[in-house]
Amino acid sequence: QVQLVESGGGLVQAGGSLRLSCAASERTFIRYNMGWFRQAPGKEREFVAAITWSGSTTDYEDSVKGRLTISRDNAKITVYLQMNSLKPDDTAVYYCAAGLGSLREGQYPYWGQGTQVTVSS
């Protein structure tokens, strides 16, 4: 079973940058699409970005396009989320997930524990 561990969260000022990482526990990771989701206090979890197993296709939620970039390194069994031009509205717990099917609507049975991102104004 794939286990996922996120890192890289923290406190940053508006306009700043962070890079989140998600390391998988085994090489079966490379067979899965990978997604980043987030949940802000009092809100439902929402899709942020996802990437196919090969890295050839990505999808982004509209509000993060041009600011956040998802990538993966299958040799290191790690997926990344580069976050630039951060806004206070980006404050949330960020989760990575592994799954199959549609990038945005597919099944994601494997989840990490989450990492907190806080953007101050």
PDB file of N, CA and C in Angstrom, residues 32-80:
ATOM      1  N   TYR A  32       0.646   5.789 -10.423  1.00  0.00           N
ATOM      2  CA  TYR A  32      -0.533   6.571 -10.071  1.00  0.00           C
ATOM      3  C   TYR A  32      -0.454   8.025 -10.549  1.00  0.00           C
ATOM      4  N   ASN A  33      -1.624   8.554 -10.849  1.00  0.00           N
ATOM      5  CA  ASN A  33      -1.738  10.004 -10.940  1.00  0.00           C
ATOM      6  C   ASN A  33      -1.570  10.569  -9.537  1.00  0.00           C
ATOM      7  N   MET A  34      -1.074  11.796  -9.446  1.00  0.00           N
ATOM      8  CA  MET A  34      -0.884  12.427  -8.138  1.00  0.00           C
ATOM      9  C   MET A  34      -1.602  13.763  -8.101  1.00  0.00           C
ATOM     10  N   GLY A  35      -2.253  14.024  -6.982  1.00  0.00           N
ATOM     11  CA  GLY A  35      -2.977  15.273  -6.848  1.00  0.00           C
ATOM     12  C   GLY A  35      -2.631  16.000  -5.555  1.00  0.00           C
ATOM     13  N   TRP A  36      -2.838  17.307  -5.577  1.00  0.00           N
ATOM     14  CA  TRP A  36      -2.766  18.132  -4.369  1.00  0.00           C
ATOM     15  C   TRP A  36      -4.159  18.696  -4.120  1.00  0.00           C
ATOM     16  N   PHE A  37      -4.593  18.614  -2.898  1.00  0.00           N
ATOM     17  CA  PHE A  37      -5.870  19.142  -2.460  1.00  0.00           C
ATOM     18  C   PHE A  37      -5.607  20.006  -1.230  1.00  0.00           C
ATOM     19  N   ARG A  38      -6.580  20.853  -0.892  1.00  0.00           N
ATOM     20  CA  ARG A  38      -6.412  21.682   0.307  1.00  0.00           C
ATOM     21  C   ARG A  38      -7.747  21.851   1.025  1.00  0.00           C
ATOM     22  N   GLN A  39      -7.655  22.084   2.314  1.00  0.00           N
ATOM     23  CA  GLN A  39      -8.842  22.334   3.113  1.00  0.00           C
ATOM     24  C   GLN A  39      -8.564  23.485   4.062  1.00  0.00           C
ATOM     25  N   ALA A  40      -9.323  24.551   3.883  1.00  0.00           N
ATOM     26  CA  ALA A  40      -9.232  25.720   4.751  1.00  0.00           C
ATOM     27  C   ALA A  40     -10.196  25.557   5.912  1.00  0.00           C
ATOM     28  N   PRO A  41      -9.967  26.261   7.021  1.00  0.00           N
ATOM     29  CA  PRO A  41     -10.867  26.147   8.177  1.00  0.00           C
ATOM     30  C   PRO A  41     -12.305  26.474   7.798  1.00  0.00           C
ATOM     31  N   GLY A  42     -13.216  25.588   8.167  1.00  0.00           N
ATOM     32  CA  GLY A  42     -14.628  25.810   7.912  1.00  0.00           C
ATOM     33  C   GLY A  42     -15.063  25.568   6.482  1.00  0.00           C
ATOM     34  N   LYS A  43     -14.158  25.082   5.648  1.00  0.00           N
ATOM     35  CA  LYS A  43     -14.498  24.836   4.245  1.00  0.00           C
ATOM     36  C   LYS A  43     -14.279  23.379   3.883  1.00  0.00           C
ATOM     37  N   GLU A  44     -14.885  22.968   2.772  1.00  0.00           N
ATOM     38  CA  GLU A  44     -14.680  21.620   2.297  1.00  0.00           C
ATOM     39  C   GLU A  44     -13.320  21.505   1.607  1.00  0.00           C
ATOM     40  N   ARG A  45     -12.832  20.276   1.557  1.00  0.00           N
ATOM     41  CA  ARG A  45     -11.587  20.035   0.838  1.00  0.00           C
ATOM     42  C   ARG A  45     -11.807  20.303  -0.646  1.00  0.00           C
ATOM     43  N   GLU A  46     -10.828  20.918  -1.288  1.00  0.00           N
ATOM     44  CA  GLU A  46     -10.963  21.241  -2.702  1.00  0.00           C
ATOM     45  C   GLU A  46      -9.729  20.811  -3.487  1.00  0.00           C
ATOM     46  N   PHE A  47      -9.973  20.544  -4.768  1.00  0.00           N
ATOM     47  CA  PHE A  47      -8.911  20.196  -5.689  1.00  0.00           C
ATOM     48  C   PHE A  47      -8.018  21.409  -5.942  1.00  0.00           C
ATOM     49  N   VAL A  48      -6.706  21.180  -6.019  1.00  0.00           N
ATOM     50  CA  VAL A  48      -5.765  22.243  -6.330  1.00  0.00           C
ATOM     51  C   VAL A  48      -5.059  21.977  -7.657  1.00  0.00           C
ATOM     52  N   ALA A  49      -4.442  20.810  -7.769  1.00  0.00           N
ATOM     53  CA  ALA A  49      -3.665  20.486  -8.975  1.00  0.00           C
ATOM     54  C   ALA A  49      -3.445  18.983  -9.014  1.00  0.00           C
ATOM     55  N   ALA A  50      -3.180  18.465 -10.216  1.00  0.00           N
ATOM     56  CA  ALA A  50      -2.893  17.042 -10.361  1.00  0.00           C
ATOM     57  C   ALA A  50      -2.030  16.818 -11.590  1.00  0.00           C
ATOM     58  N   ILE A  51      -1.375  15.655 -11.613  1.00  0.00           N
ATOM     59  CA  ILE A  51      -0.455  15.325 -12.696  1.00  0.00           C
ATOM     60  C   ILE A  51      -0.569  13.840 -12.991  1.00  0.00           C
ATOM     61  N   THR A  52      -0.503  13.487 -14.267  1.00  0.00           N
ATOM     62  CA  THR A  52      -0.578  12.080 -14.636  1.00  0.00           C
ATOM     63  C   THR A  52       0.679  11.325 -14.217  1.00  0.00           C
ATOM     64  N   TRP A  53       0.601   9.988 -14.261  1.00  0.00           N
ATOM     65  CA  TRP A  53       1.724   9.170 -13.812  1.00  0.00           C
ATOM     66  C   TRP A  53       2.984   9.465 -14.609  1.00  0.00           C
ATOM     67  N   SER A  54       2.824   9.818 -15.886  1.00  0.00           N
ATOM     68  CA  SER A  54       3.987  10.078 -16.733  1.00  0.00           C
ATOM     69  C   SER A  54       4.501  11.512 -16.602  1.00  0.00           C
ATOM     70  N   GLY A  55       3.679  12.370 -16.024  1.00  0.00           N
ATOM     71  CA  GLY A  55       4.043  13.783 -15.937  1.00  0.00           C
ATOM     72  C   GLY A  55       3.688  14.577 -17.181  1.00  0.00           C
ATOM     73  N   SER A  56       3.035  13.946 -18.150  1.00  0.00           N
ATOM     74  CA  SER A  56       2.784  14.609 -19.428  1.00  0.00           C
ATOM     75  C   SER A  56       1.584  15.541 -19.395  1.00  0.00           C
ATOM     76  N   THR A  57       0.678  15.341 -18.438  1.00  0.00           N
ATOM     77  CA  THR A  57      -0.547  16.141 -18.376  1.00  0.00           C
ATOM     78  C   THR A  57      -0.766  16.646 -16.957  1.00  0.00           C
ATOM     79  N   THR A  58      -1.154  17.913 -16.853  1.00  0.00           N
ATOM     80  CA  THR A  58      -1.475  18.507 -15.552  1.00  0.00           C
ATOM     81  C   THR A  58      -2.829  19.198 -15.623  1.00  0.00           C
ATOM     82  N   ASP A  59      -3.398  19.441 -14.465  1.00  0.00           N
ATOM     83  CA  ASP A  59      -4.663  20.158 -14.351  1.00  0.00           C
ATOM     84  C   ASP A  59      -4.589  21.020 -13.106  1.00  0.00           C
ATOM     85  N   TYR A  60      -5.176  22.227 -13.178  1.00  0.00           N
ATOM     86  CA  TYR A  60      -5.128  23.158 -12.062  1.00  0.00           C
ATOM     87  C   TYR A  60      -6.501  23.769 -11.815  1.00  0.00           C
ATOM     88  N   GLU A  61      -6.770  24.013 -10.551  1.00  0.00           N
ATOM     89  CA  GLU A  61      -7.943  24.797 -10.189  1.00  0.00           C
ATOM     90  C   GLU A  61      -7.714  26.223 -10.685  1.00  0.00           C
ATOM     91  N   ASP A  62      -8.759  26.883 -11.137  1.00  0.00           N
ATOM     92  CA  ASP A  62      -8.608  28.170 -11.816  1.00  0.00           C
ATOM     93  C   ASP A  62      -7.873  29.215 -10.979  1.00  0.00           C
ATOM     94  N   SER A  63      -8.121  29.262  -9.694  1.00  0.00           N
ATOM     95  CA  SER A  63      -7.554  30.340  -8.873  1.00  0.00           C
ATOM     96  C   SER A  63      -6.050  30.198  -8.651  1.00  0.00           C
ATOM     97  N   VAL A  64      -5.485  29.039  -8.975  1.00  0.00           N
ATOM     98  CA  VAL A  64      -4.050  28.847  -8.754  1.00  0.00           C
ATOM     99  C   VAL A  64      -3.259  28.820 -10.055  1.00  0.00           C
ATOM    100  N   LYS A  65      -3.956  28.839 -11.180  1.00  0.00           N
ATOM    101  CA  LYS A  65      -3.249  28.797 -12.468  1.00  0.00           C
ATOM    102  C   LYS A  65      -2.284  29.977 -12.591  1.00  0.00           C
ATOM    103  N   GLY A  66      -1.067  29.672 -13.041  1.00  0.00           N
ATOM    104  CA  GLY A  66      -0.055  30.710 -13.193  1.00  0.00           C
ATOM    105  C   GLY A  66       0.720  31.006 -11.928  1.00  0.00           C
ATOM    106  N   ARG A  67       0.273  30.478 -10.797  1.00  0.00           N
ATOM    107  CA  ARG A  67       0.972  30.719  -9.529  1.00  0.00           C
ATOM    108  C   ARG A  67       1.521  29.423  -8.930  1.00  0.00           C
ATOM    109  N   LEU A  68       0.808  28.329  -9.085  1.00  0.00           N
ATOM    110  CA  LEU A  68       1.229  27.039  -8.532  1.00  0.00           C
ATOM    111  C   LEU A  68       1.583  26.098  -9.672  1.00  0.00           C
ATOM    112  N   THR A  69       2.621  25.295  -9.464  1.00  0.00           N
ATOM    113  CA  THR A  69       3.082  24.356 -10.473  1.00  0.00           C
ATOM    114  C   THR A  69       3.316  22.992  -9.841  1.00  0.00           C
ATOM    115  N   ILE A  70       2.665  21.981 -10.406  1.00  0.00           N
ATOM    116  CA  ILE A  70       2.857  20.615  -9.924  1.00  0.00           C
ATOM    117  C   ILE A  70       3.864  19.910 -10.815  1.00  0.00           C
ATOM    118  N   SER A  71       4.692  19.095 -10.215  1.00  0.00           N
ATOM    119  CA  SER A  71       5.671  18.314 -10.966  1.00  0.00           C
ATOM    120  C   SER A  71       5.963  17.038 -10.195  1.00  0.00           C
ATOM    121  N   ARG A  72       6.613  16.115 -10.843  1.00  0.00           N
ATOM    122  CA  ARG A  72       6.955  14.869 -10.167  1.00  0.00           C
ATOM    123  C   ARG A  72       8.300  14.373 -10.654  1.00  0.00           C
ATOM    124  N   ASP A  73       8.967  13.625  -9.781  1.00  0.00           N
ATOM    125  CA  ASP A  73      10.226  12.982 -10.112  1.00  0.00           C
ATOM    126  C   ASP A  73      10.056  11.512  -9.749  1.00  0.00           C
ATOM    127  N   ASN A  74       9.758  10.687 -10.729  1.00  0.00           N
ATOM    128  CA  ASN A  74       9.494   9.279 -10.450  1.00  0.00           C
ATOM    129  C   ASN A  74      10.747   8.541  -9.970  1.00  0.00           C
ATOM    130  N   ALA A  75      11.917   9.015 -10.336  1.00  0.00           N
ATOM    131  CA  ALA A  75      13.154   8.395  -9.840  1.00  0.00           C
ATOM    132  C   ALA A  75      13.274   8.582  -8.330  1.00  0.00           C
ATOM    133  N   LYS A  76      12.774   9.714  -7.839  1.00  0.00           N
ATOM    134  CA  LYS A  76      12.806  10.002  -6.397  1.00  0.00           C
ATOM    135  C   LYS A  76      11.479   9.684  -5.727  1.00  0.00           C
ATOM    136  N   ILE A  77      10.536   9.140  -6.499  1.00  0.00           N
ATOM    137  CA  ILE A  77       9.171   8.834  -6.030  1.00  0.00           C
ATOM    138  C   ILE A  77       8.603   9.984  -5.191  1.00  0.00           C
ATOM    139  N   THR A  78       8.678  11.182  -5.750  1.00  0.00           N
ATOM    140  CA  THR A  78       8.260  12.397  -5.058  1.00  0.00           C
ATOM    141  C   THR A  78       7.495  13.300  -6.022  1.00  0.00           C
ATOM    142  N   VAL A  79       6.458  13.943  -5.510  1.00  0.00           N
ATOM    143  CA  VAL A  79       5.723  14.950  -6.266  1.00  0.00           C
ATOM    144  C   VAL A  79       5.866  16.280  -5.537  1.00  0.00           C
ATOM    145  N   TYR A  80       5.874  17.363  -6.301  1.00  0.00           N
ATOM    146  CA  TYR A  80       6.114  18.687  -5.752  1.00  0.00           C
ATOM    147  C   TYR A  80       4.966  19.632  -6.099  1.00  0.00           C
TER     148      TYR A  80
END
